[in-house]
GROMACS .gro file of C-alpha atoms in nm:
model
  416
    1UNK     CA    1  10.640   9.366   7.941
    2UNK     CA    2  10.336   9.182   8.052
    3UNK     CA    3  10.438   9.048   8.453
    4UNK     CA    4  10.135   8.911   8.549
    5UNK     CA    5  10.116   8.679   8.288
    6UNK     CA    6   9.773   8.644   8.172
    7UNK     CA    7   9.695   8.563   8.530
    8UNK     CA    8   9.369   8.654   8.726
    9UNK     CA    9   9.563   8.690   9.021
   10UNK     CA   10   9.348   8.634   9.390
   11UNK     CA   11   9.643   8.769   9.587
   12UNK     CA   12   9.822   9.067   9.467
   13UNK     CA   13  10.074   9.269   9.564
   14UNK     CA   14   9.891   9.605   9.675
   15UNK     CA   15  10.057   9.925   9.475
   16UNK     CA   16   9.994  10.145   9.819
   17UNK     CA   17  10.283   9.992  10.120
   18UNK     CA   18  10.038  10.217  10.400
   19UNK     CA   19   9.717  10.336  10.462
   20UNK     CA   20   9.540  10.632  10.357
   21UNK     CA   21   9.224  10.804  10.429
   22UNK     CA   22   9.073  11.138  10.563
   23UNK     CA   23   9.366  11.263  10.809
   24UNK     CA   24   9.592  11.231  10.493
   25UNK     CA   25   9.310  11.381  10.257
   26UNK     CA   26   9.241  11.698  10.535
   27UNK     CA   27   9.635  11.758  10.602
   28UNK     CA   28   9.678  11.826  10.226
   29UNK     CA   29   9.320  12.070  10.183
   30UNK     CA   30   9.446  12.263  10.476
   31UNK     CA   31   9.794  12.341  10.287
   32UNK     CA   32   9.646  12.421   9.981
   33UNK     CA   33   9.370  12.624  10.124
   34UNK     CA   34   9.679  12.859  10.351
   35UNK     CA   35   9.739  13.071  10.075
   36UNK     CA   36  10.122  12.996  10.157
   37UNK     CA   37  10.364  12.831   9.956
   38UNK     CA   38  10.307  12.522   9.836
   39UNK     CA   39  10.656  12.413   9.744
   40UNK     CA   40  10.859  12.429  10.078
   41UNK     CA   41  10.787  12.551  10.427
   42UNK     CA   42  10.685  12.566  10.725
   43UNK     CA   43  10.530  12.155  10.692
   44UNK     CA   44  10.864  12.031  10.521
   45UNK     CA   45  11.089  12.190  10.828
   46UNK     CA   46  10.831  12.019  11.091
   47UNK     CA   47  10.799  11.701  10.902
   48UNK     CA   48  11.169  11.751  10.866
   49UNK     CA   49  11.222  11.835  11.264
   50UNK     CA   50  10.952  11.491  11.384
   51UNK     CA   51  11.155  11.272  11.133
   52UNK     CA   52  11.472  11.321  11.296
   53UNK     CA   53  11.377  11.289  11.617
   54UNK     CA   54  11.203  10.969  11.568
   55UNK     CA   55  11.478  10.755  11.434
   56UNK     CA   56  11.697  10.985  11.669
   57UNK     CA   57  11.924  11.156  11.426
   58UNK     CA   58  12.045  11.489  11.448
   59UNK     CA   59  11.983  11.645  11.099
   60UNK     CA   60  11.671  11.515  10.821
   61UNK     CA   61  11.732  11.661  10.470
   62UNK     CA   62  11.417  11.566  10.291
   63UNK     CA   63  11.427  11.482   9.909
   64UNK     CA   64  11.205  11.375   9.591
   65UNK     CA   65  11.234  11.041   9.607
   66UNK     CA   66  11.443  10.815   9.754
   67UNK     CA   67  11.661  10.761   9.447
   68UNK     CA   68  11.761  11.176   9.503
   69UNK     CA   69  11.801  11.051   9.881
   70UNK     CA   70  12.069  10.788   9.771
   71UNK     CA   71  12.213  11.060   9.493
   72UNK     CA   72  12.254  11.351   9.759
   73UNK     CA   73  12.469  11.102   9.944
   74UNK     CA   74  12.661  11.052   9.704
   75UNK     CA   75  12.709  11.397   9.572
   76UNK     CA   76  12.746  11.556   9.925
   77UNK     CA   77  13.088  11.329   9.959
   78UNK     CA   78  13.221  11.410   9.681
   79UNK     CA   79  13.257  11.085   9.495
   80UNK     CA   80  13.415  11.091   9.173
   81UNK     CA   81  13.545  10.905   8.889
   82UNK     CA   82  13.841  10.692   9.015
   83UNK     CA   83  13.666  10.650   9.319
   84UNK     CA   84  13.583  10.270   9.473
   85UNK     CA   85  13.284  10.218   9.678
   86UNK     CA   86  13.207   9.893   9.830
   87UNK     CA   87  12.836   9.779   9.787
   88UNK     CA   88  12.561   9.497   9.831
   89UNK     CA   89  12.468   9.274   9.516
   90UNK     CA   90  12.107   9.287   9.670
   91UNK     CA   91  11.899   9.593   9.640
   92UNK     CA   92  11.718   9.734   9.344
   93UNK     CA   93  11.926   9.936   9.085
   94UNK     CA   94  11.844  10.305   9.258
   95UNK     CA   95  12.107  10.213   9.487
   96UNK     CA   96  12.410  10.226   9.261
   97UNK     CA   97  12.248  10.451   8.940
   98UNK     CA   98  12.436  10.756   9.076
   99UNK     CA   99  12.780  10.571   9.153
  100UNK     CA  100  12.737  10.408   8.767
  101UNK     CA  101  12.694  10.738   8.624
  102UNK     CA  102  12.983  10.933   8.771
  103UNK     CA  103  13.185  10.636   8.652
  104UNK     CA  104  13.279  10.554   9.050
  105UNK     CA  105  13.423  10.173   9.077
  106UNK     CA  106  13.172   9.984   9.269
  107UNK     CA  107  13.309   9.660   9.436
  108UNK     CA  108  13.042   9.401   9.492
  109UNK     CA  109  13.024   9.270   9.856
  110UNK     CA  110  12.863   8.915   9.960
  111UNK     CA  111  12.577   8.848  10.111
  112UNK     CA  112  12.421   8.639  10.437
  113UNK     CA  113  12.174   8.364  10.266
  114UNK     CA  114  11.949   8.374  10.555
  115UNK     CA  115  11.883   8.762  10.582
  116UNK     CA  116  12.021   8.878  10.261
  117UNK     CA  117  12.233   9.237  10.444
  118UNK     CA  118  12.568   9.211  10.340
  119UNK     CA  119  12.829   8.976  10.548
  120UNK     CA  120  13.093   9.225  10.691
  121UNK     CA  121  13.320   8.966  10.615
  122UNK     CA  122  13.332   8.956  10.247
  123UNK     CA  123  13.450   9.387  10.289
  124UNK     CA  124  13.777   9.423  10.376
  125UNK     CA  125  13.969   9.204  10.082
  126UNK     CA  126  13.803   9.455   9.883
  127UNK     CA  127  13.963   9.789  10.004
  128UNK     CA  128  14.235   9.971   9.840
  129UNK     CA  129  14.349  10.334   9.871
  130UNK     CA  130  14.060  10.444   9.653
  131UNK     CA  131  13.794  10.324   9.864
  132UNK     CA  132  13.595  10.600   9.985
  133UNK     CA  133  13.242  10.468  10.133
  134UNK     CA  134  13.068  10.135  10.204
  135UNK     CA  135  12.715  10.140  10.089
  136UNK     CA  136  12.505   9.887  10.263
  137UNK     CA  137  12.087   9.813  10.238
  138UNK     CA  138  11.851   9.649  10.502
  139UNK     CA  139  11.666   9.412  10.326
  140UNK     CA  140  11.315   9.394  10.334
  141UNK     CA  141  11.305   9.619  10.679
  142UNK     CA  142  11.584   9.392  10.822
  143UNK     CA  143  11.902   9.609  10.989
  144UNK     CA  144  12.259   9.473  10.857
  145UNK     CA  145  12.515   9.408  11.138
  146UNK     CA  146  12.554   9.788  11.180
  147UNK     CA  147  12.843   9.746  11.449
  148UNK     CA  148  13.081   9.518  11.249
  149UNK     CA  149  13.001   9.768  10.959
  150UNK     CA  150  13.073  10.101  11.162
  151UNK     CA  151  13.390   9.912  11.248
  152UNK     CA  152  13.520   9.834  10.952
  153UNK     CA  153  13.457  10.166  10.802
  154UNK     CA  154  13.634  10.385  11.077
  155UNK     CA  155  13.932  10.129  11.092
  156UNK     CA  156  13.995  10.232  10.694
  157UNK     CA  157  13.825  10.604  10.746
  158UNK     CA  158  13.537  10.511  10.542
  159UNK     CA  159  13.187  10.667  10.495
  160UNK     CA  160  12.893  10.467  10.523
  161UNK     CA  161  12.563  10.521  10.313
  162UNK     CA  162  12.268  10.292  10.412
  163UNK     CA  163  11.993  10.247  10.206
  164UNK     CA  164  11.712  10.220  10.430
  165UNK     CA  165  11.414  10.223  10.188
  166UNK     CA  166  11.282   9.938  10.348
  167UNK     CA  167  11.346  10.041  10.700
  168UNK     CA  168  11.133  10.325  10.881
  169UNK     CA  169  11.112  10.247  11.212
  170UNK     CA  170  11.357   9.932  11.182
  171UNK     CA  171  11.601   9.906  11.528
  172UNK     CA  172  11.915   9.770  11.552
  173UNK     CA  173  12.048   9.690  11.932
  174UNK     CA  174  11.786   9.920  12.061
  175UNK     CA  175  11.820  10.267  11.792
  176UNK     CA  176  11.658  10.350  11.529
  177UNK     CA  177  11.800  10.318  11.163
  178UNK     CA  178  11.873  10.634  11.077
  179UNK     CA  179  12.050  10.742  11.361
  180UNK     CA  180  12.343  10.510  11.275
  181UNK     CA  181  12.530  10.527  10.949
  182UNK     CA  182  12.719  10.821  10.835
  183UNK     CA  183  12.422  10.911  10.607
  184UNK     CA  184  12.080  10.682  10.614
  185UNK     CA  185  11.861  10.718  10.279
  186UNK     CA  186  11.486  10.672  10.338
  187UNK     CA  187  11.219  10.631  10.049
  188UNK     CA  188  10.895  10.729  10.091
  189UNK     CA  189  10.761  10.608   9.802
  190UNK     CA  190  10.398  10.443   9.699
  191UNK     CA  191  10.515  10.061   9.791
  192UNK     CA  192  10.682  10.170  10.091
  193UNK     CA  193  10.582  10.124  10.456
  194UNK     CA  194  10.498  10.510  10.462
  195UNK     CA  195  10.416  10.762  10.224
  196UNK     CA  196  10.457  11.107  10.092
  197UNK     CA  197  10.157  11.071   9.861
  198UNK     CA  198  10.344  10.838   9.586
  199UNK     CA  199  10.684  10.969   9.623
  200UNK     CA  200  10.943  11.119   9.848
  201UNK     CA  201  11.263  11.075  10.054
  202UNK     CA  202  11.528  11.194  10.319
  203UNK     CA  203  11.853  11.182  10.422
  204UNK     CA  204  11.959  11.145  10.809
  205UNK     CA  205  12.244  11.212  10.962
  206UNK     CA  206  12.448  11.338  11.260
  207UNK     CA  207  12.727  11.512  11.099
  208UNK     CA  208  12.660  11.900  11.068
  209UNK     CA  209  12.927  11.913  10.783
  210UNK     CA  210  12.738  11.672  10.577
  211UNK     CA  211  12.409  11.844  10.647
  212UNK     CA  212  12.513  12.117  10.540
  213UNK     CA  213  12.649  11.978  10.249
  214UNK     CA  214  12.342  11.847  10.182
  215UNK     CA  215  12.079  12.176  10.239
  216UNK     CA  216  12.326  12.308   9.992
  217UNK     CA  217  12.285  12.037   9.701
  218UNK     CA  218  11.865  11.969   9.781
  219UNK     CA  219  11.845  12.308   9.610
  220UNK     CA  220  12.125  12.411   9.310
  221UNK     CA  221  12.399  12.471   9.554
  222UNK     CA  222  12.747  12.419   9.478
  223UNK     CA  223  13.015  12.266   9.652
  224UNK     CA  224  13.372  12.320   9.660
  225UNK     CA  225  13.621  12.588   9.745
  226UNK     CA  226  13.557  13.006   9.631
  227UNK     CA  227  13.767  13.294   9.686
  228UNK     CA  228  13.639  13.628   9.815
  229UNK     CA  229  13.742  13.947   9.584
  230UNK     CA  230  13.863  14.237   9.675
  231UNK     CA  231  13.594  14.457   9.571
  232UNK     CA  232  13.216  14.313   9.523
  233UNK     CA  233  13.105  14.409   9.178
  234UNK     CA  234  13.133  14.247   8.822
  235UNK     CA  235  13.349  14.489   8.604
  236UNK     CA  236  13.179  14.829   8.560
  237UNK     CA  237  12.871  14.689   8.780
  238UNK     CA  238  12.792  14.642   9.148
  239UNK     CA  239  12.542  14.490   9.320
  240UNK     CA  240  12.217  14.613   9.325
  241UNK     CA  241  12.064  14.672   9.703
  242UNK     CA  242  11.747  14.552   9.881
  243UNK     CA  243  11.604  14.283   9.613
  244UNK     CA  244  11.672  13.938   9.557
  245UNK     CA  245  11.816  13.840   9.205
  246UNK     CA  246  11.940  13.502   9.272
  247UNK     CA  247  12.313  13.644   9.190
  248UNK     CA  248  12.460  13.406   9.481
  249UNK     CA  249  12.831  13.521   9.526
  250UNK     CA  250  12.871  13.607   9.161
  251UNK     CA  251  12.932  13.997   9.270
  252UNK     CA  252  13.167  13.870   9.565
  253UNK     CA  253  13.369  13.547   9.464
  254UNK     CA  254  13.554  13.313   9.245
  255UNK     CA  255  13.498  12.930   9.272
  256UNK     CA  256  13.853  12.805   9.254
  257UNK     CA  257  13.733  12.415   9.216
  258UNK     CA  258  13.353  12.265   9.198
  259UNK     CA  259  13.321  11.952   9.294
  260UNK     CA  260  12.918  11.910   9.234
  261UNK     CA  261  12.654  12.138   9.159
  262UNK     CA  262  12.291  12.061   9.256
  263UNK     CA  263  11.959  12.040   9.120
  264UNK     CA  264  11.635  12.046   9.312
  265UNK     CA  265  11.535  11.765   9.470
  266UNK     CA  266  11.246  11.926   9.723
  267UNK     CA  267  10.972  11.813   9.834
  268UNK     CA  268  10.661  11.991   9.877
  269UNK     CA  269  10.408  12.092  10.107
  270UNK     CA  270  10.126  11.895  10.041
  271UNK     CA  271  10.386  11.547  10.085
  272UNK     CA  272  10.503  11.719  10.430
  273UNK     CA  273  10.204  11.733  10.534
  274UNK     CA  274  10.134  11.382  10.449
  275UNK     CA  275  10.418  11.315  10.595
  276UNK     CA  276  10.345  11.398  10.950
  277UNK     CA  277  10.032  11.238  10.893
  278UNK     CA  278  10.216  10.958  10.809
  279UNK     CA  279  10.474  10.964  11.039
  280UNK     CA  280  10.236  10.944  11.339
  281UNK     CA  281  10.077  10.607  11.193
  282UNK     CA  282  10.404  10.443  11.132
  283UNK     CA  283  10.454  10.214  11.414
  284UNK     CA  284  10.126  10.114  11.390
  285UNK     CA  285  10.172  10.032  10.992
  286UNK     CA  286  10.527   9.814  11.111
  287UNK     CA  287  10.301   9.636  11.399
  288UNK     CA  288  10.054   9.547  11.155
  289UNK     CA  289  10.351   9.367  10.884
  290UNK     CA  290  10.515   9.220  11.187
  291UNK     CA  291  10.223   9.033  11.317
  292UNK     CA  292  10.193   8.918  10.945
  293UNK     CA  293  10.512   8.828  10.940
  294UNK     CA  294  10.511   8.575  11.232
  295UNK     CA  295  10.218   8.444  11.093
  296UNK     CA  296  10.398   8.341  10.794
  297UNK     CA  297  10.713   8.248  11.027
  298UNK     CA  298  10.542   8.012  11.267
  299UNK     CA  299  10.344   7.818  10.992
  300UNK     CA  300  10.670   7.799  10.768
  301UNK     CA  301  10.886   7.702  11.007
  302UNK     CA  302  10.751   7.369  11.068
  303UNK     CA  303  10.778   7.268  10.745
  304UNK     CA  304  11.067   7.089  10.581
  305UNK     CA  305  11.220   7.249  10.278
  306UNK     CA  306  11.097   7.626  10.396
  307UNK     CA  307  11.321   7.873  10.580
  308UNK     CA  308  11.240   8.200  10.688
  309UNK     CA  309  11.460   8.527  10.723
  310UNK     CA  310  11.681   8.568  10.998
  311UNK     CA  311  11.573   8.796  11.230
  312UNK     CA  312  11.843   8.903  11.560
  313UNK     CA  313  11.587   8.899  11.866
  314UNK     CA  314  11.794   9.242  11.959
  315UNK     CA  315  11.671   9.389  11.625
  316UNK     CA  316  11.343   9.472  11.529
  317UNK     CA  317  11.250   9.387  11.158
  318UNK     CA  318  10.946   9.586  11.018
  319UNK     CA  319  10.894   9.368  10.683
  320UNK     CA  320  10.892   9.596  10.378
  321UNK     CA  321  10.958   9.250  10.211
  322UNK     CA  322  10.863   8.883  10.290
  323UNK     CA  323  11.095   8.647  10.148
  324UNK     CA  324  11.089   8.253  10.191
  325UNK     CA  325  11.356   8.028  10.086
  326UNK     CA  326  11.318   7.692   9.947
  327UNK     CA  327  11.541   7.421   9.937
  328UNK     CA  328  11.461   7.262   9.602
  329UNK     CA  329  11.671   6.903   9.715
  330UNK     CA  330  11.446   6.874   9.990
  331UNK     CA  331  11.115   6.988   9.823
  332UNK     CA  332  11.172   6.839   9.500
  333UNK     CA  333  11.126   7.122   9.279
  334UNK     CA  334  11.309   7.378   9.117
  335UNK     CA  335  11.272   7.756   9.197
  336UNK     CA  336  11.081   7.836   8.852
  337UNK     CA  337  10.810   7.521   8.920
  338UNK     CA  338  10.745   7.631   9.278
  339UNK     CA  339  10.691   7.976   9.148
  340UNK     CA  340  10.461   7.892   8.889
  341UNK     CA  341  10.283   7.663   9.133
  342UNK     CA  342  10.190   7.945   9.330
  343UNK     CA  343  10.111   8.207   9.072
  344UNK     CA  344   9.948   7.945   8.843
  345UNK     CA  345   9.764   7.696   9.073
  346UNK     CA  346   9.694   7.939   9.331
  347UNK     CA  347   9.669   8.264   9.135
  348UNK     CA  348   9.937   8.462   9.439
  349UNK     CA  349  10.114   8.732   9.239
  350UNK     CA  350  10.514   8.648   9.269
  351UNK     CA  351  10.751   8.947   9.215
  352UNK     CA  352  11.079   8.884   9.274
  353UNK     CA  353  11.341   9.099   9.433
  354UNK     CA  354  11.619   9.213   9.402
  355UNK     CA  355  11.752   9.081   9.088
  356UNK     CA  356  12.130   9.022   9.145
  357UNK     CA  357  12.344   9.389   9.088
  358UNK     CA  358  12.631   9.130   8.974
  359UNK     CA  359  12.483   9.026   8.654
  360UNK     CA  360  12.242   9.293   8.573
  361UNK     CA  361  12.276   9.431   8.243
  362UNK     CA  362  12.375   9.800   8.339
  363UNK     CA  363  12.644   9.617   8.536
  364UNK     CA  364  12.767   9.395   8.297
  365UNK     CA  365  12.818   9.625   8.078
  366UNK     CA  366  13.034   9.786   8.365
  367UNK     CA  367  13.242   9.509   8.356
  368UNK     CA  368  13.058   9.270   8.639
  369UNK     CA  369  13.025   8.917   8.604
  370UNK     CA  370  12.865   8.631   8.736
  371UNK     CA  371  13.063   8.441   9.033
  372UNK     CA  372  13.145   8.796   9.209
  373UNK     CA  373  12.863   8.757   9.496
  374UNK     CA  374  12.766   8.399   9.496
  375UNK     CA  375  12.610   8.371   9.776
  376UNK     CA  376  12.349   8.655   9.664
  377UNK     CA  377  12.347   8.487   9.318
  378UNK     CA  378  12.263   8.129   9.446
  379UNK     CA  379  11.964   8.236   9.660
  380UNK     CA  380  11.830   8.442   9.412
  381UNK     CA  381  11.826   8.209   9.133
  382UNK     CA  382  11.787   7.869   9.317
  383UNK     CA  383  11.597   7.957   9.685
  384UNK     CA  384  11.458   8.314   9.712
  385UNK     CA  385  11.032   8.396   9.688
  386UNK     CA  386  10.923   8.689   9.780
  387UNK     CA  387  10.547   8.639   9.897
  388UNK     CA  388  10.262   8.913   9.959
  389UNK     CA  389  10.248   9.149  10.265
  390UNK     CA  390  10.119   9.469  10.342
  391UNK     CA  391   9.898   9.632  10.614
  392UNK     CA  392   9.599   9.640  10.395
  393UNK     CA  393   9.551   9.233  10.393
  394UNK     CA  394   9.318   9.048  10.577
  395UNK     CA  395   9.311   8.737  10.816
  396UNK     CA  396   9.153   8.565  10.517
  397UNK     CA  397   9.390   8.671  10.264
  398UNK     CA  398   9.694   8.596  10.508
  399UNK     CA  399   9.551   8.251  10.618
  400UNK     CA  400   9.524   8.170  10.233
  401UNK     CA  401   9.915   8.237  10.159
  402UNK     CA  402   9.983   8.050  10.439
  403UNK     CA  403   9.772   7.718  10.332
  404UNK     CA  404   9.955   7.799   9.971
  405UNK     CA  405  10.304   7.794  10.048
  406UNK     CA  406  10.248   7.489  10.283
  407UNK     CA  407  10.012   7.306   9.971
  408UNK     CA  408  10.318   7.334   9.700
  409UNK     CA  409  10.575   7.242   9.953
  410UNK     CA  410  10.363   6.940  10.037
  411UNK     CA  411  10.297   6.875   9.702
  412UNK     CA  412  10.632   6.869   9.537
  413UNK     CA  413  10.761   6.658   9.777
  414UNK     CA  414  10.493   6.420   9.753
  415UNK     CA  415  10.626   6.360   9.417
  416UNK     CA  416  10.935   6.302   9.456
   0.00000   0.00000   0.00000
């Protein structure tokens, strides 16, 4: 499928969320010239050790990607078939591809139209006995309402998984995402306001239980309950001394129940060492989107027919995403012709996100219809434009969005 739609584009949205250069290049030639590992060690437990100490967490479990990040979560609480989480109609589809595959009932929250997080409000008519965890994502770098949430979910013993992809370095009432939530899933991936080198993810948490959990599963652990036997060998044979032969507690126990079994989902060296690289740079990268941001904010919110994303002065927002909102009454114009305006007239690749979980295919198909989150559903197809930003742009490129969006707003309503 062809998204860019013949279109010479002058603003586009740049494939690499952070910046790169020798320090990343260097960390990654010294790994590979050690002559250690390079698929876990001593960079992955200090990248592992920094991490959780800068968003103030007690435990980072690195992963693969941040889709493993989100499926570790899920996997390290057990959540099966028959199960009911309660979830956000606005994220992209990594965030409920595990729950739709173990066949666990997702209820579809509601969403605020000015920051897009999900309105604690629209949870509790949706929890029943089988509700086990509410999984939540800050959109584009913005934190949700993290105290009404925590609330909600210890009043009804509830687990909370947030989907921070967007949100390194993001604070909420003075902490850090990450240090929050029952579990916080980071993504580290190529768009993403840091990177591993393309890919990469963690989990955070402060519960030792779940850490452990989750060391165990990273690496084709099992979970569940086992039974020691009496005597340690397998019929006729016992276990053979001072090697390792990846036997586990096959020579020493019987699993009674499994509830998961893991695959690998480690990351390696060379990304760790990125990592810290990366890591060290972040607040900068953030500083550099925010000052974007209020670029955008202060020349959009003078004009009539715009509105930006709410931001709570106690939070901090570090702008993964930029999304404006029209209102197409005022303006004069439908979503779709100021949309093609900008893409067409002023050559500023659009790409939309997140498509609404309610009606996407995967989901219909599990049953979900239109009408279940309509606030989400509304803004997205009616209001919602998500415009270029990222660390690399400059003052000219920025200034040029901003005379963009302004021109079509203008224009429309010239014309009406």
């Amino acid at each position: 499928m062809n998204f860019n739609v013949g279109i010479d584009f002058l603003i586009k949205e740049n494939p690499v969320g952070a910046i790169f250069g020798d320090d990343e290049i260097n960390a990654v030639a010294r790994v590979m010239r050690s002559g250690k590992t390079l698929a876990y060690g001593e960079n992955r437990d200090q990248f592992e050790a920094e991490f959780a100490e800068y968003v103030g967490a007690e435990h980072c479990i690195t992963t693969s990607s941040g889709t493993t990040a989100l499926d570790l979560a899920v996997m390290i609480l057990c959540l099966k078939e028959g199960d009911e989480v309660i979830s956000t109609p606005q994220s992209f589809r990594a965030t409920y591809l595990k729950l739709a595959s173990k066949n666990i009932t997702i209820k579809f929250a509601d969403v605020f139209p000015d920051t897009l997080n999900m309105d604690p409000s629209t949870i509790e008519d949706k929890i029943t006995d089988r509700t086990k965890a509410i999984m939540i994502m800050d959109y584009a770098g913005n934190p949700n309402d993290m105290d009404a949430i925590m609330a909600i979910a210890r009043k009804h013993d509830l687990k909370v998984i947030e989907d921070a992809a967007h949100a390194p370095g993001a604070g909420y009432r003075g902490r850090k995402i990450g240090s929050i939530a029952d579990l916080t899933c980071f993504s580290f991936q190529s768009l993403k306001n840091m990177s591993l080198g393309g890919e990469g993810g963690a989990v955070t948490t402060n519960d030792d239980e779940l850490a452990a959990a989750a060391l165990e599963i990273r690496a084709y652990g099992i979970l569940g309950e086992k039974k020691e036997r009496e005597t340690p060998c397998i019929g006729p044979y016992k276990p053979l001394k001072h090697i390792y032969d990846h036997a586990s507690f096959s020579y020493t126990h019987d699993w009674t129940h499994i509830d998961e079994i893991g695959t690998n989902m480690r990351i390696t060296e060379m990304q760790a060492a990125i990592g810290l690289v990366q890591l060290a740079k972040l607040d900068k990268f953030n500083e550099m989107r925010i000052a974007i941001a209020q670029k955008y904010n202060e020349a959009f919110n003078q004009v009539e027919g715009l509105r930006t994303l709410k931001i709570d002065p106690q939070d901090r927002c570090v702008y993964h995403l930029y999304p404006v909102f029209i209102d197409p009454e005022v303006l004069g114009v439908d979503l779709q012709g100021f949309i093609d305006y900008l893409q067409f007239e002023k050559r500023i690749q659009i790409i939309l996100r997140f498509f609404p979980a309610t009606v996407s295919d995967y989901m219909v198909y599990k049953g979900h219809k239109l009408g279940e989150s309509p606030v989400c559903e509304k803004v997205w197809f009616e209001q919602q434009v998500n415009i270029p930003i990222n660390p690399k742009m400059t003052e000219a490129e920025v200034a040029y969005v901003i005379s963009s969006v302004v021109e079509a707003a203008e224009h429309f309503k010239s014309k009406k």
